Tab-separated table of C-alpha atoms in Angstrom:
chain	number	residue	atom	x	y	z
A	1	MET	CA	0.000	0.000	0.000
A	2	HIS	CA	1.215	3.501	-0.844
A	3	GLN	CA	1.576	6.273	1.699
A	4	ILE	CA	0.646	9.053	-0.749
A	5	ILE	CA	-0.984	9.022	-4.160
A	6	ILE	CA	-1.028	12.327	-6.046
A	7	ILE	CA	-3.583	12.858	-8.804
A	8	GLY	CA	-2.509	15.601	-11.194
A	9	SER	CA	0.675	16.794	-12.864
A	10	GLY	CA	0.510	20.582	-12.852
A	11	PRO	CA	2.499	22.920	-10.574
A	12	ALA	CA	0.469	21.783	-7.531
A	13	GLY	CA	0.865	18.069	-8.197
A	14	PHE	CA	4.573	18.165	-8.997
A	15	THR	CA	5.388	20.474	-6.072
A	16	ALA	CA	3.487	18.188	-3.713
A	17	ALA	CA	5.479	15.287	-5.148
A	18	ILE	CA	8.791	17.082	-4.576
A	19	TYR	CA	7.988	17.725	-0.922
A	20	ALA	CA	6.521	14.282	-0.293
A	21	ALA	CA	9.433	12.530	-1.977
A	22	ARG	CA	12.012	14.544	-0.019
A	23	ALA	CA	10.196	13.462	3.147
A	24	GLY	CA	10.792	9.846	2.155
A	25	LEU	CA	7.121	9.091	1.509
A	26	LYS	CA	7.698	7.611	-1.988
A	27	PRO	CA	4.697	9.254	-3.661
A	28	LEU	CA	2.948	7.697	-6.645
A	29	LEU	CA	1.817	10.433	-9.041
A	30	PHE	CA	-0.772	9.872	-11.737
A	31	ALA	CA	-0.203	12.226	-14.638
A	32	SER	CA	-2.834	12.476	-17.324
A	33	SER	CA	-2.464	10.132	-20.268
A	34	VAL	CA	-2.739	13.110	-22.639
A	35	GLY	CA	-2.282	16.374	-20.714
A	36	VAL	CA	0.830	16.029	-18.565
A	37	GLY	CA	1.949	19.333	-17.060
A	38	GLY	CA	-1.372	21.126	-16.759
A	39	GLU	CA	-2.237	24.481	-18.306
A	40	LEU	CA	1.358	25.714	-18.367
A	41	MET	CA	1.969	23.290	-21.229
A	42	ASN	CA	-0.187	25.648	-23.298
A	43	THR	CA	1.570	28.816	-22.112
A	44	THR	CA	4.365	30.584	-23.931
A	45	GLU	CA	6.633	32.755	-21.819
A	46	VAL	CA	6.154	32.694	-18.043
A	47	GLU	CA	7.602	35.935	-16.694
A	48	ASN	CA	6.302	35.965	-13.127
A	49	PHE	CA	7.524	32.653	-11.696
A	50	PRO	CA	10.251	33.434	-9.113
A	51	GLY	CA	13.769	32.354	-9.999
A	52	PHE	CA	13.577	33.014	-13.741
A	53	PRO	CA	14.378	36.724	-14.237
A	54	GLU	CA	14.463	36.347	-18.027
A	55	GLY	CA	11.267	34.292	-18.081
A	56	ILE	CA	10.824	30.637	-19.002
A	57	GLN	CA	8.612	28.744	-21.432
A	58	GLY	CA	5.680	27.016	-19.735
A	59	PRO	CA	6.514	23.492	-20.999
A	60	GLU	CA	10.146	23.901	-19.935
A	61	LEU	CA	9.111	24.943	-16.431
A	62	MET	CA	6.875	21.898	-16.093
A	63	GLN	CA	9.625	19.617	-17.381
A	64	LYS	CA	11.971	20.960	-14.709
A	65	MET	CA	9.349	20.382	-12.015
A	66	GLN	CA	8.843	16.816	-13.185
A	67	GLU	CA	12.583	16.130	-13.259
A	68	GLN	CA	12.917	17.506	-9.740
A	69	ALA	CA	10.080	15.310	-8.460
A	70	GLU	CA	11.595	12.231	-10.108
A	71	ARG	CA	15.044	13.052	-8.777
A	72	PHE	CA	13.788	12.617	-5.212
A	73	GLY	CA	12.019	9.354	-5.958
A	74	THR	CA	8.514	10.155	-7.214
A	75	GLU	CA	7.026	7.364	-9.322
A	76	ILE	CA	5.038	8.765	-12.246
A	77	VAL	CA	2.332	6.823	-14.084
A	78	TYR	CA	1.011	8.223	-17.364
A	79	ASP	CA	-2.616	7.251	-16.942
A	80	ASP	CA	-5.902	8.795	-15.865
A	81	ILE	CA	-7.783	8.050	-12.678
A	82	VAL	CA	-11.330	6.916	-13.448
A	83	ASP	CA	-12.637	6.302	-9.928
A	84	LEU	CA	-11.686	6.684	-6.284
A	85	ASP	CA	-13.017	5.615	-2.896
A	86	VAL	CA	-12.209	7.919	0.008
A	87	SER	CA	-14.681	6.550	2.532
A	88	GLY	CA	-12.388	4.362	4.626
A	89	ASP	CA	-9.021	4.522	6.329
A	90	VAL	CA	-7.550	2.823	3.259
A	91	LYS	CA	-8.353	4.868	0.173
A	92	THR	CA	-8.375	3.388	-3.325
A	93	VAL	CA	-7.901	4.913	-6.760
A	94	THR	CA	-8.663	3.090	-9.992
A	95	SER	CA	-6.533	3.929	-13.022
A	96	GLY	CA	-7.553	3.758	-16.647
A	97	ASP	CA	-5.976	0.337	-17.080
A	98	GLY	CA	-8.347	-1.072	-14.451
A	99	LYS	CA	-5.778	-1.415	-11.652
A	100	VAL	CA	-6.848	-0.504	-8.117
A	101	HIS	CA	-4.206	1.219	-5.987
A	102	GLU	CA	-4.447	1.437	-2.189
A	103	THR	CA	-3.111	4.397	-0.225
A	104	SER	CA	-3.262	6.032	3.180
A	105	THR	CA	-3.581	9.554	1.750
A	106	ILE	CA	-4.555	11.224	-1.507
A	107	ILE	CA	-3.520	14.631	-2.818
A	108	TYR	CA	-6.070	15.727	-5.412
A	109	ALA	CA	-4.550	18.286	-7.793
A	110	THR	CA	-6.418	17.851	-11.062
A	111	GLY	CA	-6.518	21.535	-12.008
A	112	SER	CA	-9.194	22.937	-14.283
A	113	ALA	CA	-10.521	22.557	-17.826
A	114	TYR	CA	-11.106	25.111	-20.560
A	115	ARG	CA	-14.564	26.672	-20.419
A	116	LYS	CA	-16.581	26.537	-23.633
A	117	LEU	CA	-19.026	28.983	-25.170
A	118	GLY	CA	-21.734	26.326	-25.401
A	119	LEU	CA	-22.575	27.009	-29.041
A	120	PRO	CA	-23.928	24.238	-31.318
A	121	ASP	CA	-21.011	24.338	-33.786
A	122	GLU	CA	-18.231	24.828	-31.235
A	123	ASP	CA	-17.277	21.170	-30.849
A	124	ARG	CA	-18.020	20.345	-34.475
A	125	LEU	CA	-15.476	22.908	-35.673
A	126	SER	CA	-12.934	22.152	-32.952
A	127	GLY	CA	-9.635	21.647	-34.737
A	128	HIS	CA	-11.089	23.265	-37.857
A	129	GLY	CA	-10.790	26.874	-36.774
A	130	VAL	CA	-12.048	26.695	-33.187
A	131	SER	CA	-9.313	26.322	-30.574
A	132	TRP	CA	-8.615	26.814	-26.883
A	133	CYS	CA	-4.828	26.874	-27.235
A	134	ALA	CA	-2.938	29.567	-29.161
A	135	THR	CA	0.455	27.961	-28.632
A	136	CYS	CA	-0.879	24.672	-29.973
A	137	ASP	CA	-2.619	26.011	-33.074
A	138	GLY	CA	-1.375	29.539	-33.746
A	139	PHE	CA	1.055	28.385	-36.434
A	140	PHE	CA	-1.859	27.271	-38.639
A	141	PHE	CA	-3.231	30.805	-38.857
A	142	ARG	CA	-0.392	32.568	-40.648
A	143	GLU	CA	-1.597	35.667	-42.479
A	144	LYS	CA	-5.187	35.006	-41.394
A	145	VAL	CA	-7.844	37.107	-39.678
A	146	ILE	CA	-8.899	35.548	-36.390
A	147	ALA	CA	-10.760	36.340	-33.173
A	148	VAL	CA	-10.145	35.759	-29.475
A	149	VAL	CA	-13.033	35.706	-26.988
A	150	GLY	CA	-12.345	36.854	-23.438
A	151	GLY	CA	-11.139	39.748	-21.302
A	152	GLY	CA	-8.722	38.265	-18.789
A	153	ASP	CA	-4.978	37.667	-18.743
A	154	SER	CA	-5.306	34.448	-20.722
A	155	ALA	CA	-7.222	36.173	-23.500
A	156	MET	CA	-4.677	38.995	-23.721
A	157	GLU	CA	-1.794	36.526	-23.802
A	158	GLU	CA	-3.523	34.470	-26.489
A	159	ALA	CA	-4.246	37.550	-28.609
A	160	THR	CA	-0.731	38.948	-28.269
A	161	PHE	CA	0.859	35.601	-29.091
A	162	LEU	CA	-1.370	35.101	-32.137
A	163	THR	CA	-0.189	38.379	-33.667
A	164	ARG	CA	3.064	36.538	-34.430
A	165	PHE	CA	1.158	34.636	-37.080
A	166	ALA	CA	-2.128	36.330	-37.967
A	167	ASP	CA	-2.528	39.544	-39.940
A	168	LYS	CA	-5.386	40.672	-37.704
A	169	VAL	CA	-6.662	39.617	-34.277
A	170	TYR	CA	-10.052	40.754	-32.988
A	171	VAL	CA	-10.616	40.568	-29.238
A	172	ILE	CA	-14.310	40.102	-28.438
A	173	HIS	CA	-15.340	40.984	-24.902
A	174	ARG	CA	-18.826	41.084	-23.449
A	175	ARG	CA	-18.064	44.164	-21.333
A	176	SER	CA	-16.654	47.635	-21.956
A	177	GLU	CA	-13.472	47.065	-19.946
A	178	LEU	CA	-11.032	44.200	-19.457
A	179	LYS	CA	-10.425	42.029	-16.399
A	180	ALA	CA	-6.783	41.457	-17.371
A	181	SER	CA	-3.862	42.803	-15.368
A	182	LYS	CA	-2.574	46.253	-16.283
A	183	ILE	CA	0.610	45.034	-17.951
A	184	MET	CA	-1.286	42.529	-20.106
A	185	GLN	CA	-3.789	45.200	-21.143
A	186	GLU	CA	-1.032	47.621	-22.074
A	187	ARG	CA	0.667	45.067	-24.293
A	188	ALA	CA	-2.560	44.260	-26.099
A	189	PHE	CA	-3.580	47.909	-26.554
A	190	ALA	CA	-0.131	48.746	-27.946
A	191	ASN	CA	-0.252	45.977	-30.540
A	192	GLU	CA	-1.301	47.368	-33.920
A	193	LYS	CA	-2.632	43.995	-35.060
A	194	ILE	CA	-5.188	43.763	-32.234
A	195	GLU	CA	-8.609	45.400	-32.483
A	196	PHE	CA	-11.149	45.273	-29.628
A	197	ILE	CA	-14.855	44.670	-30.093
A	198	TRP	CA	-16.538	45.740	-26.859
A	199	ASP	CA	-19.891	44.819	-25.318
A	200	SER	CA	-20.226	41.810	-27.599
A	201	GLU	CA	-20.572	38.054	-27.440
A	202	VAL	CA	-20.376	35.288	-30.021
A	203	ALA	CA	-23.900	34.188	-30.917
A	204	ALA	CA	-22.993	31.715	-33.681
A	205	ILE	CA	-20.006	30.163	-35.434
A	206	HIS	CA	-20.253	29.666	-39.193
A	207	GLY	CA	-18.589	27.221	-41.545
A	208	GLU	CA	-19.224	23.798	-43.056
A	209	THR	CA	-15.782	22.206	-42.758
A	210	GLU	CA	-13.859	25.122	-41.230
A	211	VAL	CA	-14.623	28.451	-39.581
A	212	THR	CA	-15.613	31.181	-42.026
A	213	GLY	CA	-17.170	33.764	-39.735
A	214	LEU	CA	-19.076	34.666	-36.572
A	215	THR	CA	-22.350	36.247	-35.636
A	216	LEU	CA	-21.837	38.734	-32.823
A	217	ARG	CA	-24.545	39.980	-30.467
A	218	ASN	CA	-24.251	43.323	-28.716
A	219	THR	CA	-24.737	42.796	-24.976
A	220	VAL	CA	-26.223	46.284	-24.537
A	221	ASP	CA	-28.874	46.557	-27.267
A	222	GLY	CA	-29.016	42.994	-28.647
A	223	ALA	CA	-28.096	44.046	-32.187
A	224	GLU	CA	-26.394	41.368	-34.268
A	225	SER	CA	-23.570	41.734	-36.769
A	226	GLU	CA	-21.317	39.488	-38.841
A	227	LEU	CA	-17.550	39.167	-38.526
A	228	ALA	CA	-15.478	37.366	-41.176
A	229	VAL	CA	-12.712	35.326	-39.530
A	230	THR	CA	-11.069	31.970	-40.200
A	231	GLY	CA	-10.236	31.183	-36.589
A	232	LEU	CA	-11.800	31.513	-33.145
A	233	PHE	CA	-9.782	31.127	-29.945
A	234	VAL	CA	-11.845	30.768	-26.790
A	235	ALA	CA	-10.251	32.154	-23.603
A	236	ILE	CA	-13.147	32.727	-21.203
A	237	GLY	CA	-11.901	30.897	-18.153
A	238	ASN	CA	-11.771	27.428	-16.710
A	239	ASP	CA	-13.817	25.056	-14.580
A	240	PRO	CA	-12.269	22.926	-11.806
A	241	ARG	CA	-11.958	19.219	-12.621
A	242	THR	CA	-14.018	17.820	-9.753
A	243	HIS	CA	-16.148	15.217	-11.551
A	244	LEU	CA	-14.460	12.316	-9.739
A	245	VAL	CA	-15.271	13.672	-6.276
A	246	HIS	CA	-18.887	14.734	-6.680
A	247	GLY	CA	-20.762	13.246	-3.742
A	248	LYS	CA	-17.483	12.221	-2.118
A	249	LEU	CA	-15.977	15.561	-1.087
A	250	ASP	CA	-17.658	18.828	-0.124
A	251	LEU	CA	-17.556	21.540	-2.796
A	252	THR	CA	-17.815	25.320	-2.550
A	253	GLU	CA	-20.410	27.523	-4.250
A	254	GLU	CA	-17.819	28.188	-6.966
A	255	GLY	CA	-17.534	24.453	-7.639
A	256	THR	CA	-14.045	24.054	-6.194
A	257	ILE	CA	-13.170	21.488	-3.528
A	258	ALA	CA	-13.809	22.876	-0.042
A	259	VAL	CA	-10.802	22.867	2.299
A	260	GLU	CA	-10.411	23.860	5.943
A	261	GLY	CA	-9.139	27.433	6.236
A	262	ARG	CA	-5.659	27.838	4.770
A	263	SER	CA	-5.017	24.106	4.912
A	264	SER	CA	-5.506	21.526	2.162
A	265	ARG	CA	-7.691	19.264	4.304
A	266	THR	CA	-10.937	18.250	2.599
A	267	SER	CA	-14.119	16.850	4.131
A	268	ALA	CA	-12.639	13.324	3.944
A	269	PRO	CA	-9.846	12.565	6.454
A	270	GLY	CA	-6.628	11.725	4.662
A	271	VAL	CA	-7.662	13.428	1.429
A	272	PHE	CA	-6.029	16.737	0.546
A	273	ALA	CA	-6.586	19.071	-2.386
A	274	ALA	CA	-4.320	21.634	-4.030
A	275	GLY	CA	-3.994	24.007	-6.967
A	276	ASP	CA	-6.716	25.383	-9.225
A	277	VAL	CA	-9.138	22.696	-8.068
A	278	VAL	CA	-9.409	24.609	-4.752
A	279	ASP	CA	-8.702	28.134	-6.024
A	280	PRO	CA	-11.414	30.092	-7.886
A	281	THR	CA	-9.626	33.425	-7.442
A	282	TYR	CA	-5.863	33.611	-7.963
A	283	ARG	CA	-5.173	30.712	-10.332
A	284	GLN	CA	-1.460	31.358	-10.773
A	285	ALA	CA	1.338	28.837	-11.210
A	286	ILE	CA	3.104	30.098	-8.098
A	287	THR	CA	-0.016	29.925	-5.895
A	288	ALA	CA	-0.708	26.422	-7.209
A	289	ALA	CA	2.856	25.394	-6.347
A	290	GLY	CA	2.481	26.857	-2.853
A	291	SER	CA	-0.804	25.015	-2.478
A	292	GLY	CA	0.955	21.781	-3.434
A	293	THR	CA	3.501	22.421	-0.695
A	294	VAL	CA	0.719	22.823	1.861
A	295	ALA	CA	-0.917	19.587	0.734
A	296	ALA	CA	2.308	17.601	1.004
A	297	LEU	CA	3.011	18.935	4.496
A	298	ASP	CA	-0.568	18.297	5.617
A	299	ALA	CA	-0.371	14.741	4.296
A	300	GLU	CA	2.980	14.212	6.008
A	301	HIS	CA	1.549	15.400	9.338
A	302	PHE	CA	-1.509	13.183	8.865
A	303	LEU	CA	0.679	10.134	8.251
A	304	ALA	CA	2.834	10.950	11.282
A	305	ALA	CA	-0.286	11.122	13.450
A	306	LEU	CA	-1.430	7.755	12.103
A	307	GLU	CA	1.918	6.226	12.994
A	308	GLN	CA	1.727	7.651	16.516
A	309	ASP	CA	-1.750	6.163	16.953
A	310	ARG	CA	-0.546	2.762	15.767
A	311	THR	CA	2.413	2.905	18.144
A	312	ALA	CA	0.161	3.854	21.053
A	313	VAL	CA	-2.246	0.993	20.315
A	314	ALA	CA	0.616	-1.481	20.039
A	315	ALA	CA	1.995	-0.359	23.403
A	316	VAL	CA	-1.284	-1.039	25.223
């Protein structure tokens, strides 16, 4: 039986693994079968992670975290978790290959998933002009006219990055001002290739085999207009990946896993949560990493208390 199983391979999961492994707990970490590294794998230059004054590419940062976790003895399995039981003293997780793994503690750090617009043709045209990842697909839009939906940091980063390839990038935002940080706004406003369309939302996506245009709806007066583009990048936020713990762990009103105060302790003893799956507000790589540290330390303290209880029972 394992002492710690970590579910998730973003900054929270890998940082938890580093701390747990250095404590000699031999963590088993389940990385996704397709999305190892979390959202930073889809990020270009990371300029605000301490220790990298010149910035670092998101995938490179995650590779370094993984190497550090493995260096201290973390075992990494490239598979998804499809079920878990947290009801007893011995917890179990079931991986995609059908194997059941027993553990004393679980650190749940599954992150979040891209939020969709919910339009009928969104999934149909995914990969044919609709995308949620500029770094993945930007190259295919050289000399094209494209649009980005959103008003936060992610949307500004996507739009700015896409100007490396596209001739024109429209930013469509449902309000009259952005939510992005000041520095990200300034970069976008200063870019001659970016044009903002305010108080608007995407009402429809057009195209038979690939995106040819959008119908926009004004959020103030409801008027509709057409916009000719060959690509649509959706950057409107993320939803925490909590589907495996519905009915098993308490959730907050925002849909994140509820934890006790500043700890990582969930409603199930021995189960800890970290990263974006508990954070609806800050959602930064550095806060996720710090959250992973907290989870590893909480799990270590929990295991130490278990050992003390066993020793006390044995002495009676």
